Short mmCIF file of C-alpha atoms and ligand atoms in Angstrom, two decimals:
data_model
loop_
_atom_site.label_atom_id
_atom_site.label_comp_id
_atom_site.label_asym_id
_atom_site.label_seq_id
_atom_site.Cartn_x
_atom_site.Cartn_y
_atom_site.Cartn_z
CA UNK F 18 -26.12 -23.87 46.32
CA UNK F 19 -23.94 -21.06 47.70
CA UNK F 20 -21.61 -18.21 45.89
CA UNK F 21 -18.60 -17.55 47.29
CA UNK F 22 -17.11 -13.93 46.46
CA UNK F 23 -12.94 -14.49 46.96
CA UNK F 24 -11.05 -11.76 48.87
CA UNK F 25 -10.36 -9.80 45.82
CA UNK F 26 -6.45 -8.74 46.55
CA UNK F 27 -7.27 -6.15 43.79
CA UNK F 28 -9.72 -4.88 41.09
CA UNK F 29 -7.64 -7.03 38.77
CA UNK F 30 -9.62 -9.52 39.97
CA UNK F 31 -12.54 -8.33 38.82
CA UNK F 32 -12.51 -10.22 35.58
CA UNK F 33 -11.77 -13.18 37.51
CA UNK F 34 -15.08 -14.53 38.77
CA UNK F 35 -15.11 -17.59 41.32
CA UNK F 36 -18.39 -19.85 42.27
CA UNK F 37 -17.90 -22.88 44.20
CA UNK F 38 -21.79 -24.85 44.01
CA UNK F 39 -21.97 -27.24 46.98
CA UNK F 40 -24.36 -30.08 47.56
CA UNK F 41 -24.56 -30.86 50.76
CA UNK F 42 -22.82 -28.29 53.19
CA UNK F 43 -20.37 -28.91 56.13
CA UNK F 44 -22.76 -26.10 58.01
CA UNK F 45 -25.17 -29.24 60.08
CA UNK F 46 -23.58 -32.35 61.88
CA UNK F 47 -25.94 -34.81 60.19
CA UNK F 48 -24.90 -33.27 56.77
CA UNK F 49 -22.04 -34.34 54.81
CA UNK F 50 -20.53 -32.95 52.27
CA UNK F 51 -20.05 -35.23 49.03
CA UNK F 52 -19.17 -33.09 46.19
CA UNK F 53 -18.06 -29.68 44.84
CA UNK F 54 -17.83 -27.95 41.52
CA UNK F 55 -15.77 -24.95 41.06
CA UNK F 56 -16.05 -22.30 37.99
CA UNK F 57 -13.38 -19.72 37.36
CA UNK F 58 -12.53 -17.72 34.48
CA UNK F 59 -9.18 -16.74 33.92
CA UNK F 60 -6.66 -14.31 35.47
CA UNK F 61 -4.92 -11.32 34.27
CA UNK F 62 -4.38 -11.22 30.68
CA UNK F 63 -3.01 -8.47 27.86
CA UNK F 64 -5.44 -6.53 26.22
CA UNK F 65 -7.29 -8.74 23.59
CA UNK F 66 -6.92 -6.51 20.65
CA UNK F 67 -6.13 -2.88 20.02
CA UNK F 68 -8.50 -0.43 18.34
CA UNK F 69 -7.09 1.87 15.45
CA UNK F 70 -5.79 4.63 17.22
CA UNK F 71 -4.17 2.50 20.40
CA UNK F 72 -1.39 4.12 21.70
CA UNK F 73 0.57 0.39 21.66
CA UNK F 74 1.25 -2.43 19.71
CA UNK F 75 0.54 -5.99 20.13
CA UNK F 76 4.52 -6.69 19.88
CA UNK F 77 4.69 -4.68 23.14
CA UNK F 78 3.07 -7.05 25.30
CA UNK F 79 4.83 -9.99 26.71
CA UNK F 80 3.64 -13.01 24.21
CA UNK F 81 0.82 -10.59 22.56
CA UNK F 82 -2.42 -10.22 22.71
CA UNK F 83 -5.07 -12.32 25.48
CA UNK F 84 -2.55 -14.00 27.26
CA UNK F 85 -2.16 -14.62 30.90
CA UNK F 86 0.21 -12.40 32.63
CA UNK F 87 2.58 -12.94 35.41
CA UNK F 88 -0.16 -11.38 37.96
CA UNK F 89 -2.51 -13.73 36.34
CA UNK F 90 -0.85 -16.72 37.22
CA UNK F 91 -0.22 -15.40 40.45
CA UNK F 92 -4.09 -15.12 41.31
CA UNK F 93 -4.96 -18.53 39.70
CA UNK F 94 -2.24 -20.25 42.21
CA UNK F 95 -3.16 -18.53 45.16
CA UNK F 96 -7.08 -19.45 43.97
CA UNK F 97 -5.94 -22.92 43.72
CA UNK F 98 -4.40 -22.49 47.31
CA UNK F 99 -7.43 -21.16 49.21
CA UNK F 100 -9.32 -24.00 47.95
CA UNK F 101 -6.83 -26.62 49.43
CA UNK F 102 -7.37 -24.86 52.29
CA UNK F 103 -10.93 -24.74 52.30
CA UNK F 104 -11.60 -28.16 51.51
CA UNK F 105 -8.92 -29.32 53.53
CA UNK F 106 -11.12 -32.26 55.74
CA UNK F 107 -12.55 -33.24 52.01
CA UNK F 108 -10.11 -33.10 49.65
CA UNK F 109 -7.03 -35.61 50.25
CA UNK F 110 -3.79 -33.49 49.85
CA UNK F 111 -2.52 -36.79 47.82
CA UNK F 112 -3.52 -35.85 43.82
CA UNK F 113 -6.05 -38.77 43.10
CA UNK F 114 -7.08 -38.95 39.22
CA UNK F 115 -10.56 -40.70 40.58
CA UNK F 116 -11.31 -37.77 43.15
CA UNK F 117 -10.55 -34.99 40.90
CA UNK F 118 -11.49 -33.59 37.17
CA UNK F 119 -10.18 -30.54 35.62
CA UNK F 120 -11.42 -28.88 32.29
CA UNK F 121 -10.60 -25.63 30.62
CA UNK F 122 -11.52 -24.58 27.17
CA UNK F 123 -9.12 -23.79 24.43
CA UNK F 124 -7.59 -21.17 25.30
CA UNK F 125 -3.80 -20.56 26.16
CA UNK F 126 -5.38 -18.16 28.90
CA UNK F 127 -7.71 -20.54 30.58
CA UNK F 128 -5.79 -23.55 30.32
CA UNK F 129 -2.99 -21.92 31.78
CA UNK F 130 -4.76 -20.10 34.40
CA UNK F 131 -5.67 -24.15 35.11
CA UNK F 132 -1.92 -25.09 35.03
CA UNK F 133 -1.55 -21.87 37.62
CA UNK F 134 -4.72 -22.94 39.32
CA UNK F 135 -3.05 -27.03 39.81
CA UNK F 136 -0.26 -25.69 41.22
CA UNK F 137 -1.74 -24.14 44.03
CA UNK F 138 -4.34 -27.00 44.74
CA UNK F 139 -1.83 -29.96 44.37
CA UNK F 140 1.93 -29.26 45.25
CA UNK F 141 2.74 -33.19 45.39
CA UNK F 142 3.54 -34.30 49.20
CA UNK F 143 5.67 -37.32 50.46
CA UNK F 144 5.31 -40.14 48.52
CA UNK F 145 4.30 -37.76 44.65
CA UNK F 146 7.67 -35.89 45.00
CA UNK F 147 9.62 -36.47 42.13
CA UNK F 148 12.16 -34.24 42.17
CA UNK F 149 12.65 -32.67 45.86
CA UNK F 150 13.77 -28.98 43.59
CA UNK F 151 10.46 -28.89 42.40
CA UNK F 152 7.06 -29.38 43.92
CA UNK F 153 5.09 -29.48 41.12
CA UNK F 154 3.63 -32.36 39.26
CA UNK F 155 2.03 -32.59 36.44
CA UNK F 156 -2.16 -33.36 36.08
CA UNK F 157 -4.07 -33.57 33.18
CA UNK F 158 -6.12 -30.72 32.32
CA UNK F 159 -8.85 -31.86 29.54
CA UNK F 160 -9.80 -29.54 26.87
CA UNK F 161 -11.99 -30.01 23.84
CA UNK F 162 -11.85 -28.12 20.44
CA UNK F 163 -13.47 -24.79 20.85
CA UNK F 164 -15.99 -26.13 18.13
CA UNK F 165 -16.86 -28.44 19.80
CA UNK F 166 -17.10 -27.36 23.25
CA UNK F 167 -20.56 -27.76 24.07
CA UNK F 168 -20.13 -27.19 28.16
CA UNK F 169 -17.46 -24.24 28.69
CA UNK F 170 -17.07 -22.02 25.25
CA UNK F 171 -19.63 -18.87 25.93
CA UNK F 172 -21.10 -18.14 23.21
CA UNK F 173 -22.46 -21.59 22.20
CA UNK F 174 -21.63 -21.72 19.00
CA UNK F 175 -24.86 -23.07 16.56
CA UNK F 176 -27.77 -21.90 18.22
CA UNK F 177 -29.33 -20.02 15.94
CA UNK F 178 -32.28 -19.11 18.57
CA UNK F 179 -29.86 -17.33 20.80
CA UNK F 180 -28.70 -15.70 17.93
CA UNK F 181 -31.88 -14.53 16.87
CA UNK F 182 -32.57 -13.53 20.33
CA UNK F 183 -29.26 -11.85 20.10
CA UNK F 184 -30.70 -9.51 17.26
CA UNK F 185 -34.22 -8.97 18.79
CA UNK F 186 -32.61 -7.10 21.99
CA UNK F 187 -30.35 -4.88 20.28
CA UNK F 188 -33.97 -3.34 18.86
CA UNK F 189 -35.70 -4.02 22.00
CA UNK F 190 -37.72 -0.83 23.77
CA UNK F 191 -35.66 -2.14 26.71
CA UNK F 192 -32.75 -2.28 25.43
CA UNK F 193 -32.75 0.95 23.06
CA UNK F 194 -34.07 3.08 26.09
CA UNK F 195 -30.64 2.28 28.15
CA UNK F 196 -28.28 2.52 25.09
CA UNK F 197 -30.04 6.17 23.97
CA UNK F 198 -28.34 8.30 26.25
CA UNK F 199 -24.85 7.12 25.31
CA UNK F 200 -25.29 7.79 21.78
CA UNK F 201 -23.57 11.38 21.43
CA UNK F 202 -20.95 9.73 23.25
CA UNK F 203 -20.49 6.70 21.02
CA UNK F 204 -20.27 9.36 18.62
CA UNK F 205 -17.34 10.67 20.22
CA UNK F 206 -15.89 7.62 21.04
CA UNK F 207 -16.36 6.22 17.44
CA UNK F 208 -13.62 9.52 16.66
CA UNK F 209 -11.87 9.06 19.34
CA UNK F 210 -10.70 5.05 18.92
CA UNK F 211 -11.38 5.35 14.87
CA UNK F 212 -13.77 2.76 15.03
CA UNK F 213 -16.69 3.05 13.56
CA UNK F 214 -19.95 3.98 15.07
CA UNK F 215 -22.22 1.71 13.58
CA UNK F 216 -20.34 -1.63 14.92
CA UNK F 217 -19.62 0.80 18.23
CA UNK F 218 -22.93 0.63 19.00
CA UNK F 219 -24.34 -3.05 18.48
CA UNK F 220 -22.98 -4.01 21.57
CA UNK F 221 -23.40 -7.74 21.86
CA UNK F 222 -20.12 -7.35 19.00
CA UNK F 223 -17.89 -6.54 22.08
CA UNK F 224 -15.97 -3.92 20.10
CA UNK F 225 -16.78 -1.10 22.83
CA UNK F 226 -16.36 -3.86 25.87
CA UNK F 227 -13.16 -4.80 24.07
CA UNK F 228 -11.95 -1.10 23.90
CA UNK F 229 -12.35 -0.50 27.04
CA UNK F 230 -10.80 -4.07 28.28
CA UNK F 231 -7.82 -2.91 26.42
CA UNK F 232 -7.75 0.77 27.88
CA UNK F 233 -8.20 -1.43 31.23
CA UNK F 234 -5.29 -3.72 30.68
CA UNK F 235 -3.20 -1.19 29.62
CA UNK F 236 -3.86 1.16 33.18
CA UNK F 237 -3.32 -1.78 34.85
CA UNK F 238 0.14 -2.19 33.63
CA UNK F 239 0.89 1.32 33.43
CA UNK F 240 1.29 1.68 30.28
CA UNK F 241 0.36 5.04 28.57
CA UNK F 242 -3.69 6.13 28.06
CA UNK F 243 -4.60 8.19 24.84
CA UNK F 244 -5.30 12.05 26.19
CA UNK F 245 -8.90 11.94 25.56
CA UNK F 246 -8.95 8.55 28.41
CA UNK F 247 -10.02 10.60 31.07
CA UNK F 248 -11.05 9.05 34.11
CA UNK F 249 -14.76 10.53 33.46
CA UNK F 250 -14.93 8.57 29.91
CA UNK F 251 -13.66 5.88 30.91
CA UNK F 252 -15.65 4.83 34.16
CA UNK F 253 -18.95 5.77 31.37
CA UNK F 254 -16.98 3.46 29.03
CA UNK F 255 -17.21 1.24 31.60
CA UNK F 256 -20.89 1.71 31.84
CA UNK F 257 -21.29 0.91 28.43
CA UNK F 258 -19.28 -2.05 28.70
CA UNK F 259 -21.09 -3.12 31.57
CA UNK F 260 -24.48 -2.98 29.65
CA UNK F 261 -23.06 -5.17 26.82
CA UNK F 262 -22.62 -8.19 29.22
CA UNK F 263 -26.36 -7.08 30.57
CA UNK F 264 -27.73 -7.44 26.44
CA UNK F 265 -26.64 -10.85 26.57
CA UNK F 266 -28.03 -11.92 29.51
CA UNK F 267 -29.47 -9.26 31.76
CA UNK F 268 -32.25 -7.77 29.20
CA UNK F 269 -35.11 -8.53 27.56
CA UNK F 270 -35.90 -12.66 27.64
CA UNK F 271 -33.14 -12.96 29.96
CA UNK F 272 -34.49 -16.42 31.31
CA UNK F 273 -34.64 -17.76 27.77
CA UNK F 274 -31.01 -16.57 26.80
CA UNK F 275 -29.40 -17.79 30.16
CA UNK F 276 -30.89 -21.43 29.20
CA UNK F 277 -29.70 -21.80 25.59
CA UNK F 278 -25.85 -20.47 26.95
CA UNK F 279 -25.13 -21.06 30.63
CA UNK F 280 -27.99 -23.39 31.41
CA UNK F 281 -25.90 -26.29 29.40
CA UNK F 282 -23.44 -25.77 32.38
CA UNK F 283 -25.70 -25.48 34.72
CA UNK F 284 -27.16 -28.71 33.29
CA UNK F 285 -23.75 -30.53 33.75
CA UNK F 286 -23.45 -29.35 36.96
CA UNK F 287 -26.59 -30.74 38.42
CA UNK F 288 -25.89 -34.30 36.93
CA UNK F 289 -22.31 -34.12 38.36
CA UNK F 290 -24.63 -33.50 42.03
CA UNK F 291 -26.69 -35.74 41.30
CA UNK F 292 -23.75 -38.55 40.61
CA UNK F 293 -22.23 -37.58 43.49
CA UNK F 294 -25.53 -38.61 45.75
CA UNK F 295 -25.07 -42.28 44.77
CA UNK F 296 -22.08 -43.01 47.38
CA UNK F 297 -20.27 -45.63 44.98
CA UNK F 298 -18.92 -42.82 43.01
CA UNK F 299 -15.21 -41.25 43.95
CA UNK F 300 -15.14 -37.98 42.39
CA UNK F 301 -15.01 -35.50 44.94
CA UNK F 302 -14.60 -32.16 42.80
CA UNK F 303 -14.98 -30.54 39.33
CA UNK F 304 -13.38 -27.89 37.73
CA UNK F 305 -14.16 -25.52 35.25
CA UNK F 306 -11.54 -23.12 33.82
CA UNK F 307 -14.60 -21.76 31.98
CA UNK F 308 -15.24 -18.43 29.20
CA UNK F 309 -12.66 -16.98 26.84
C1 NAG T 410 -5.27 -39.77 51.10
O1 NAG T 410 -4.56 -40.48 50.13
C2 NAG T 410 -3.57 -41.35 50.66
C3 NAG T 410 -2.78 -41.93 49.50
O2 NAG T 410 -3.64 -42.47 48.53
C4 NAG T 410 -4.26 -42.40 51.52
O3 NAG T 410 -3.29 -43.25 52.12
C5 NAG T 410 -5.09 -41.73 52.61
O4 NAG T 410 -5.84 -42.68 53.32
C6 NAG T 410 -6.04 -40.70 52.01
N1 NAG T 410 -6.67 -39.95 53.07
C7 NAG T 410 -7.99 -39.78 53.15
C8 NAG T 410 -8.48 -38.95 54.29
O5 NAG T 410 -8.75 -40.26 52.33
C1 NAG T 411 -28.75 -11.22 13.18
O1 NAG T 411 -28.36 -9.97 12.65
C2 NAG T 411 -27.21 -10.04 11.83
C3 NAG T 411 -26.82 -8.63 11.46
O2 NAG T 411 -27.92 -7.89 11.03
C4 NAG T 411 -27.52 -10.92 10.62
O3 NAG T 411 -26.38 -11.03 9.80
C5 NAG T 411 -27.93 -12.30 11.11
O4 NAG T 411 -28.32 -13.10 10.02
C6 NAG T 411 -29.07 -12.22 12.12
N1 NAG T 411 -29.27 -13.55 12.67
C7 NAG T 411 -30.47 -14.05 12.95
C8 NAG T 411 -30.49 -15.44 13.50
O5 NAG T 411 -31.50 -13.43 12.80
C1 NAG T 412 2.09 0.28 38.18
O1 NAG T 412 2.55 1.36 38.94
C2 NAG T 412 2.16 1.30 40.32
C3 NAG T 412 2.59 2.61 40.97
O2 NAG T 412 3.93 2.91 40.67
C4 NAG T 412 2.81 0.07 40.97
O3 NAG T 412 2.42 -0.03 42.30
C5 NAG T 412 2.34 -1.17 40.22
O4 NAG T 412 2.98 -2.32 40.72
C6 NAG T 412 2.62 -1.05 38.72
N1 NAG T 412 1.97 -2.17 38.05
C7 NAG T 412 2.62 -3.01 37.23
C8 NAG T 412 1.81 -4.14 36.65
O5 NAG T 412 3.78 -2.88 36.93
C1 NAG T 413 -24.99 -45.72 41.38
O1 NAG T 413 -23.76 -46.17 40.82
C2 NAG T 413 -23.75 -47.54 40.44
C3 NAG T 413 -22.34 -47.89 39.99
O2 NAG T 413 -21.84 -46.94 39.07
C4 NAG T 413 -24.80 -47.74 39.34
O3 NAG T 413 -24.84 -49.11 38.96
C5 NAG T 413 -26.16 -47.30 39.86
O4 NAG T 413 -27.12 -47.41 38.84
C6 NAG T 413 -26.11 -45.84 40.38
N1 NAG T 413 -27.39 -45.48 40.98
C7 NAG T 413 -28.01 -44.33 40.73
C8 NAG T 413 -29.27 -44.08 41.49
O5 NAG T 413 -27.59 -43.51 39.93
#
């Protein structure tokens, strides 16, 4: 099993994460390699909601609010074009439905970063052009209801042990001792955005990560920052947004709450490998336009 970090052409990138699991790898003679499964989330996107005292509305961003942007689709295809590349000698150039499986979740983000994604990995060749203008062809991507989605969706919806692991780490020693020395400054933030301080601070709620995903988003695309968005509040923003991805996961029964969420993929994954081991099978590759 091996991680592969992309060359990031920017920090953009950084919500875009990338992990290509491999069974066997190309790396010995004797080995061969038989299958791969790729995860991605999705590329740029608008901000996913404002706070009250945002500087812009959602009407200002091209089709509102947590959609892919231009720069998004952009990454996806040239992700989908590094892995042609890369899997050149394994994956036949020539779109076969048997060889390949794509899935995204439902979202008009993630199943468009998949459309982006497609483009890249399969511009049709010789005999699959269909119109010489245009060389692009269409593939299925498969999507389930988000309420249903029992493989992609994070959170899982209807486990009510992750949810009541959810609520022990918030009062965790662990966690409490890391989210302490922020609290004068939630304070200040809870004035500054004009939310309010008591839903600031449960962080698993995503209302600080999402406040400063949308002060993000909105420096990316140079639109204007509120005064008080210094540079020094938000890289601790930052810090506070990057501990509310470590509650979920990262503190306090962290094996536990990676089971009952990722673990299902993880799960899938392995079977897929394990598939793939008994020759008769054709699918060469899996993908997983995964997350919100
Ligand atoms: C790729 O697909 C084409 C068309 O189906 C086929 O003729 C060719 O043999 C395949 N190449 C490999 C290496 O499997
Ligand atoms: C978790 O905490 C929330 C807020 O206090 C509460 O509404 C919910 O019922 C709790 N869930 C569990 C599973 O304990
Ligand atoms: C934002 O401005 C910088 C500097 O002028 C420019 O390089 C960049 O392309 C702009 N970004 C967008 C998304 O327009
Ligand atoms: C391999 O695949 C064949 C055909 O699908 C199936 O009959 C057989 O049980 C599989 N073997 C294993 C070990 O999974």
């Amino acid at each position: 099993m091996r991680v592969i970090q992309l060359p990031n052409p920017s920090r953009i990138l950084c919500f875009a994460f990338y992990i290509i699991f491999t069974l066997l790898q190309q790396a010995t003679a004797e080995r061969e390699l038989k299958f791969v499964a790729v995860v991605f989330r999705h590329g740029d996107r608008t901000p996913i909601v404002n706070f009250p005292t945002d500087l812009h509305k959602e009407s200002e961003w091209p089709q509102g609010f947590g959609q892919l942007t231009k720069t998004g689709m952009q990454q996806l295809y040239e992700l989908g074009q590094y892995v042609r590349k890369r899997y050149s000698n394994f994956l036949n150039s020539t779109y076969n439905r048997k060889e390949f499986y794509i899935q995204s979740t439902d979202y008009d983000r993630t199943i468009m970063s998949a459309q982006s994604y497609l483009s890249g990995l399969f511009p049709p060749t010789s005999s699959q052009i269909w119109n010489p203008e245009l060389l692009w062809q269409p593939i299925p991507v498969h999507i389930v209801p988000k309420a249903t989605d029992r493989r992609l969706h994070f959170p899982l919806s209807d486990c009510p042990r992750f949810d009541e692991l959810q609520n022990e780490t918030q009062t965790s020693s662990e966690f409490q001792s890391r989210i302490q020395p922020y609290m004068d400054f939630l304070q200040t933030m809870a004035v500054n955005t004009g939310l309010e301080l008591n839903h600031l601070k449960i962080l698993d709620n995503f209302q600080l990560w999402n406040t400063y995903d949308t002060l993000y988003c909105e420096g990316i695309h140079n639109y204007s920052l509120p005064v008080w968005a210094t540079k020094d509040v938000v890289d601790k923003m930052e810090k506070l947004a990057e501990l509310s991805l470590l509650s979920l996961f990262g503190v306090y029964k962290t094996e536990e709450k990676s089971r009952l969420q990722g673990g299902v993929l993880v799960n899938i994954i392995l079977n897929s490998f394990k598939q793939a081991a008994n020759s008769s099978r054709e699918r060469k590759m899996e993908v997983y336009s995964a997350a919100v």
